CSV table of C-alpha atoms in Angstrom, one decimal:
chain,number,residue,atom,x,y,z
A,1,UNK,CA,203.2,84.1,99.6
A,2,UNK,CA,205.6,86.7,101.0
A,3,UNK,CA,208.0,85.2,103.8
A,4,UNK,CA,206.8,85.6,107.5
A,5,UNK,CA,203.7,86.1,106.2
A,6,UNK,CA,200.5,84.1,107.6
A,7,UNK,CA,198.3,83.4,105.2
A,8,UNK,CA,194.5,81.7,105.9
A,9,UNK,CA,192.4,79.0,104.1
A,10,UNK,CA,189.5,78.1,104.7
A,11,UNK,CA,187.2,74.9,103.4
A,12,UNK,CA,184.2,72.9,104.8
A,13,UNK,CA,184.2,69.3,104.9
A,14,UNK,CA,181.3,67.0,106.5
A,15,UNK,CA,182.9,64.8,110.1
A,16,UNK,CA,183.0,61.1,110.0
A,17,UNK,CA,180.5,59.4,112.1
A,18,UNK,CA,182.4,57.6,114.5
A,19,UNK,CA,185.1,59.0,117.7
A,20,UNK,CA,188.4,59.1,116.6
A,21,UNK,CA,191.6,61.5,117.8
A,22,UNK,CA,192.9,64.4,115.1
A,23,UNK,CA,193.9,63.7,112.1
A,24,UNK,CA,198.0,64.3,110.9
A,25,UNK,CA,197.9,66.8,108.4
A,26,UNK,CA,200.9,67.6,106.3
A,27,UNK,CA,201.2,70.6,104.0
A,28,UNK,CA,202.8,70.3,100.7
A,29,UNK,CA,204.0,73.2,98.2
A,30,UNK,CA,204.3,72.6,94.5
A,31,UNK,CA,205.3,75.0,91.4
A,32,UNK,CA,202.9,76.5,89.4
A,33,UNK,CA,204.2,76.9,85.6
A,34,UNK,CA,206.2,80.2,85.0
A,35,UNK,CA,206.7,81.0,89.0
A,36,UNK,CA,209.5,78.7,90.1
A,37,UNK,CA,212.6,77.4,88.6
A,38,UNK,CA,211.4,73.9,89.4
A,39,UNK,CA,209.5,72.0,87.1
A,40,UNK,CA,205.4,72.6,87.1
A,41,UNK,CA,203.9,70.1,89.8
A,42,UNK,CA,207.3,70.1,91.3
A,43,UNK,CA,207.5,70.2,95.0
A,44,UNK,CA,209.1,73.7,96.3
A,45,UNK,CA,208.2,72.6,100.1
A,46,UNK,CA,208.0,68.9,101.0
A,47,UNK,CA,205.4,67.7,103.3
A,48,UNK,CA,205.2,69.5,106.6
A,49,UNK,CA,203.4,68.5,109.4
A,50,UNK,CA,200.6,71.4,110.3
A,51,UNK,CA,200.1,72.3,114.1
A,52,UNK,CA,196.7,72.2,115.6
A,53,UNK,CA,193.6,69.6,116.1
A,54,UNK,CA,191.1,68.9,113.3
A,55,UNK,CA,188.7,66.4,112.8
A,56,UNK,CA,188.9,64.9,116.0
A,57,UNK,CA,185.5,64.2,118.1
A,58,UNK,CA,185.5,62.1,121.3
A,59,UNK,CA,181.6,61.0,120.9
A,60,UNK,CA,179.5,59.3,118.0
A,61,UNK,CA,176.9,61.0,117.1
A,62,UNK,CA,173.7,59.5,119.2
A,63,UNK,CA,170.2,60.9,120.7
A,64,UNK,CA,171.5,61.5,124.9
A,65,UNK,CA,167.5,61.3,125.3
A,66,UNK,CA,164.4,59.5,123.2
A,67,UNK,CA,161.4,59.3,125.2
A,68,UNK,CA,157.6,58.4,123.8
A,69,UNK,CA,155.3,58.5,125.7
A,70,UNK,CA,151.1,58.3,125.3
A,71,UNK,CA,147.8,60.4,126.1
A,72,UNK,CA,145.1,57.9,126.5
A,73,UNK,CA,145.3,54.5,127.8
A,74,UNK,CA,141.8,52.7,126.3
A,75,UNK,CA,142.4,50.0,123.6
A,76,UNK,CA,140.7,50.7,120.1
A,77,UNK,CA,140.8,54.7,121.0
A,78,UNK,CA,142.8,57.4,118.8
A,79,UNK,CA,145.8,58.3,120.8
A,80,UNK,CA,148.3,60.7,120.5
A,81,UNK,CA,152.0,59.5,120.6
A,82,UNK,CA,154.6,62.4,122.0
A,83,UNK,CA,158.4,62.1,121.2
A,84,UNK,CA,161.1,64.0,122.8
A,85,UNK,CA,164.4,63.9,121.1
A,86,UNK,CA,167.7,65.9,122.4
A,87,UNK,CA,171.0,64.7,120.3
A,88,UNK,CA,174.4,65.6,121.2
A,89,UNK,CA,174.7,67.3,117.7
A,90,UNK,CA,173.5,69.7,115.1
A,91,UNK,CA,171.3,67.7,113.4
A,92,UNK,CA,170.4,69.3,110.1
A,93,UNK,CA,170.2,68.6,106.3
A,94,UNK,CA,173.1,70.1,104.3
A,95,UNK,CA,172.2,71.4,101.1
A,96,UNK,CA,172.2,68.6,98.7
A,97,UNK,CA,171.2,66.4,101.3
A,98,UNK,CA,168.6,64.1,103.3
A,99,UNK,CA,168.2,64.2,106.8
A,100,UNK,CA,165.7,61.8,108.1
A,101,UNK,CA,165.0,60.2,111.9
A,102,UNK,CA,163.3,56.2,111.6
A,103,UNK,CA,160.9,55.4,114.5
A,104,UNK,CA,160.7,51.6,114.8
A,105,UNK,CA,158.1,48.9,116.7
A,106,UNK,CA,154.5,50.6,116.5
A,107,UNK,CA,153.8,47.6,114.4
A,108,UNK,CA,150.6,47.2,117.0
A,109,UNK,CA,149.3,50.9,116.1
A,110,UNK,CA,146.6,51.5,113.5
A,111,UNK,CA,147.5,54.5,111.2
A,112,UNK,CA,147.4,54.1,107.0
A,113,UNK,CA,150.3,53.6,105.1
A,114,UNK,CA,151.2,57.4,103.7
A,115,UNK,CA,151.9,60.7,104.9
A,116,UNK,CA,150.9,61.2,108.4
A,117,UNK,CA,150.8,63.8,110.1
A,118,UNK,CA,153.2,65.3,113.0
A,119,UNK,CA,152.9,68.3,114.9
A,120,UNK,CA,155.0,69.9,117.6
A,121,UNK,CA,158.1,70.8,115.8
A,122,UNK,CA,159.0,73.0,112.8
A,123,UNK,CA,162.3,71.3,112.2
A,124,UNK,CA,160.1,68.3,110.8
A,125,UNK,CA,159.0,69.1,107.3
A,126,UNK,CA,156.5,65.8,107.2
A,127,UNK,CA,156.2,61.8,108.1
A,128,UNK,CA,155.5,59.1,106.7
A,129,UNK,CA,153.9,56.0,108.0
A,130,UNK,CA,155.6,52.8,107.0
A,131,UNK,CA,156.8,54.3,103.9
A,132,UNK,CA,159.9,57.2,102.8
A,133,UNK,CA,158.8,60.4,102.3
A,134,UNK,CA,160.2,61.4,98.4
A,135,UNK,CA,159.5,65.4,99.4
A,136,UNK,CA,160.6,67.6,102.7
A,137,UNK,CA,157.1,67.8,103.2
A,138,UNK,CA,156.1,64.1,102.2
A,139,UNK,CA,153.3,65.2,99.8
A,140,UNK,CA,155.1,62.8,97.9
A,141,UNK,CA,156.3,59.1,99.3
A,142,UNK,CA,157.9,56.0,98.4
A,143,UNK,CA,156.1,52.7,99.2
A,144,UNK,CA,159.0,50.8,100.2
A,145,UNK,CA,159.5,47.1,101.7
A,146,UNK,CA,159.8,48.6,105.5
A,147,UNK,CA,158.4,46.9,108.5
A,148,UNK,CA,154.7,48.4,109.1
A,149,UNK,CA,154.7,50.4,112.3
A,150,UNK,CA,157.7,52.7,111.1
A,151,UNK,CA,157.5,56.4,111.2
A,152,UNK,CA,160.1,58.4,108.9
A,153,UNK,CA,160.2,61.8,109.9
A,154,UNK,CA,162.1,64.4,107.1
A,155,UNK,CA,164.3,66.9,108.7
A,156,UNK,CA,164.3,69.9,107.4
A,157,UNK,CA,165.5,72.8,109.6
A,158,UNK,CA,168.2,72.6,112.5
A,159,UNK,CA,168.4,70.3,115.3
A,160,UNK,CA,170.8,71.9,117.4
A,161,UNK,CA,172.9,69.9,120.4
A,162,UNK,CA,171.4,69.8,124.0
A,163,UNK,CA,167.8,71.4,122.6
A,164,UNK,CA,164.4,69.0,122.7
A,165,UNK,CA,162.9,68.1,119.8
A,166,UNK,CA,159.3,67.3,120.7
A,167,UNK,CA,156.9,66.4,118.2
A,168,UNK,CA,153.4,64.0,118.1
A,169,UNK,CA,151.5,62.2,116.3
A,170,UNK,CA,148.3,60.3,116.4
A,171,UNK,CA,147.5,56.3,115.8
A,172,UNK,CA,144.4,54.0,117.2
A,173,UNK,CA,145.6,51.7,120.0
A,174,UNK,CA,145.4,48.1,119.6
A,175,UNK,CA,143.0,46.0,121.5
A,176,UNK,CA,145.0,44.3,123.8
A,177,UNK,CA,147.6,46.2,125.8
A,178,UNK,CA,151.2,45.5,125.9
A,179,UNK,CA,154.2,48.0,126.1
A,180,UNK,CA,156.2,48.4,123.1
A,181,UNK,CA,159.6,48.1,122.7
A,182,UNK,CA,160.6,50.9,119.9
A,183,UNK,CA,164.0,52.0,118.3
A,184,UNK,CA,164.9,54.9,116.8
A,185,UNK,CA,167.8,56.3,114.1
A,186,UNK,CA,168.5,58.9,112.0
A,187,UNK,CA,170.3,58.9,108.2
A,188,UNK,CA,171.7,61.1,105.6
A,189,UNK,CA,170.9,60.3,102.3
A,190,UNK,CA,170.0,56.9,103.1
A,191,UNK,CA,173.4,56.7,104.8
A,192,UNK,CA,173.4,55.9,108.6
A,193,UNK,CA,173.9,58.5,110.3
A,194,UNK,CA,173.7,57.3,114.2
A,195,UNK,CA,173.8,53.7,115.4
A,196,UNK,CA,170.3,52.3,116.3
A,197,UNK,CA,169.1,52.5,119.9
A,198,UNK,CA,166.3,51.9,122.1
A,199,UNK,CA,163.9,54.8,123.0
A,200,UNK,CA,162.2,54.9,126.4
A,201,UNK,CA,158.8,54.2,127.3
A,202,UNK,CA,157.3,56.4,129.6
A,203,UNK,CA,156.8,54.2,132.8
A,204,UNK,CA,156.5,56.8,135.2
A,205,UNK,CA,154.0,59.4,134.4
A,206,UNK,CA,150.2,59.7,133.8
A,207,UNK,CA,148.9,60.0,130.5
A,208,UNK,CA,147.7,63.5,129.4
A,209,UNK,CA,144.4,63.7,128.6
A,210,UNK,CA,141.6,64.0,130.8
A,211,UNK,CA,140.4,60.7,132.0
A,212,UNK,CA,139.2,59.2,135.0
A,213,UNK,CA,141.6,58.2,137.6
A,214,UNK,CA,144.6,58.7,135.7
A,215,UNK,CA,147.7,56.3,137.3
A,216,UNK,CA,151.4,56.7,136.9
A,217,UNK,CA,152.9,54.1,134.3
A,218,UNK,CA,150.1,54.8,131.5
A,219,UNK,CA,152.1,56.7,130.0
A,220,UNK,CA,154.0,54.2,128.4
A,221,UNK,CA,152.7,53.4,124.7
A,222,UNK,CA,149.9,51.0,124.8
A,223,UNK,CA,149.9,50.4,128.3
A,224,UNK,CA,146.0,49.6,127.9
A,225,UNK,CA,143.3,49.5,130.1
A,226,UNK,CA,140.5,47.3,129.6
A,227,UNK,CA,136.6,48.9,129.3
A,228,UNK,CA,134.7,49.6,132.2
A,229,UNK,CA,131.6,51.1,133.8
A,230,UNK,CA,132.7,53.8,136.6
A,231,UNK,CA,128.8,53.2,138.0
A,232,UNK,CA,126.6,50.6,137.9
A,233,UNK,CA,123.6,51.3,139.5
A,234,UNK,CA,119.8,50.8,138.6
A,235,UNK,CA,116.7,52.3,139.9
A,236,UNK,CA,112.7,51.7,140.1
A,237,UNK,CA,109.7,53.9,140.2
């Protein structure tokens, strides 16, 4: 390395997964055999602090927004389940890797244990209901001992920061109503990747499919309401 000379390096390394402030980096030169009077392994340049701010992040990775929300309020009927997802990363699988999101608490939903699947977004190779999907597009799974009602979801193209990830799927309602309280995380290789949190329900709005006298709050996953003739009315000849 001639003197006054800058000379660049570059090298990729995967960020921790909790906040912290920069690392202290010191630089350190040793001989190489033949091309220093110094012994080989010998240090020519002791360590030196290096100027500048790496692996520093002020935020843990988490989802900023998880919403779920549902399209038909009637117990027993199939229902389609909408998730919107915007993280405060870039979200994808390195190669080598396995990036997975875990929905948890649709323990009251009907759906077989297998592949299931999901629609909406082409960063999701597959799902998996109450199992781990073994492929990025779960034609193969892995029966594992995992609460029913969990969805696995594979990742397999980019999630990027501040951009919704909206995807659905469909289960059968149960027959009595009650709001569910789900959680949601994501992993890497079967390593945690962000903490688990809560996901919101959908309290405010009205369902989307076409029903009759749709009302705000319905929304929310299986938020039921009970059977019911619109008209009852009979009439002689």
């Amino acid at each position: 390395i001639p003197a006054n000379t800058n000379v660049g390096v570059l090298f990729e390394v995967i960020n921790g997964k909790v906040a912290r402030a920069a690392a202290s980096i010191n630089i350190v030169i040793s001989a190489a055999a033949g091309k220093s009077c110094c012994p080989s392994g010998g240090a020519v340049l002791g360590p030196s602090l290096a100027s500048g701010s790496v692996l520093s992040f002020s935020e843990s990775p988490i989802f900023k927004l998880a919403v779920i929300g549902q399209s038909i309020p009637f117990a027993g009927e199939r229902n389609t389940l909408t998730l919107t997802l915007v993280s405060n990363f870039d979200y994808y699988p390195l190669d080598g890797t396995t990036a997975s999101i875990t929905l948890q608490g649709l323990r009251r939903a009907a759906a077989s244990v297998g592949p299931i699947v999901v629609t909406g977004s082409g960063s999701i190779g597959g799902a998996c209901w109450s199992c781990v999907c073994s492929t990025a597009t779960c034609s193969s799974v892995s029966i594992m001992s995992i609460d029913y009602g969990t969805l696995t979801l594979r990742v397999v193209g980019d999630v990027y920061a501040d951009q919704p990830l909206v995807l659905s799927f469909q289960v059968i309602n149960p027959r009595v109503s009650g709001v569910e309280s789900i959680s949601i995380s994501s992993t890497w290789n079967s390593d945690p990747f962000t903490m688990t949190q809560v996901v919101t329900n959908d309290i405010i709005n009205i369902p989307t499919a076409p029903i009759f006298d749709p009302k705000s709050g319905e929304a929310a996953v299986f938020a039921l309401r009970s059977f019911q003739f619109i008209t009852l009315a009979i009439e002689q000849s």
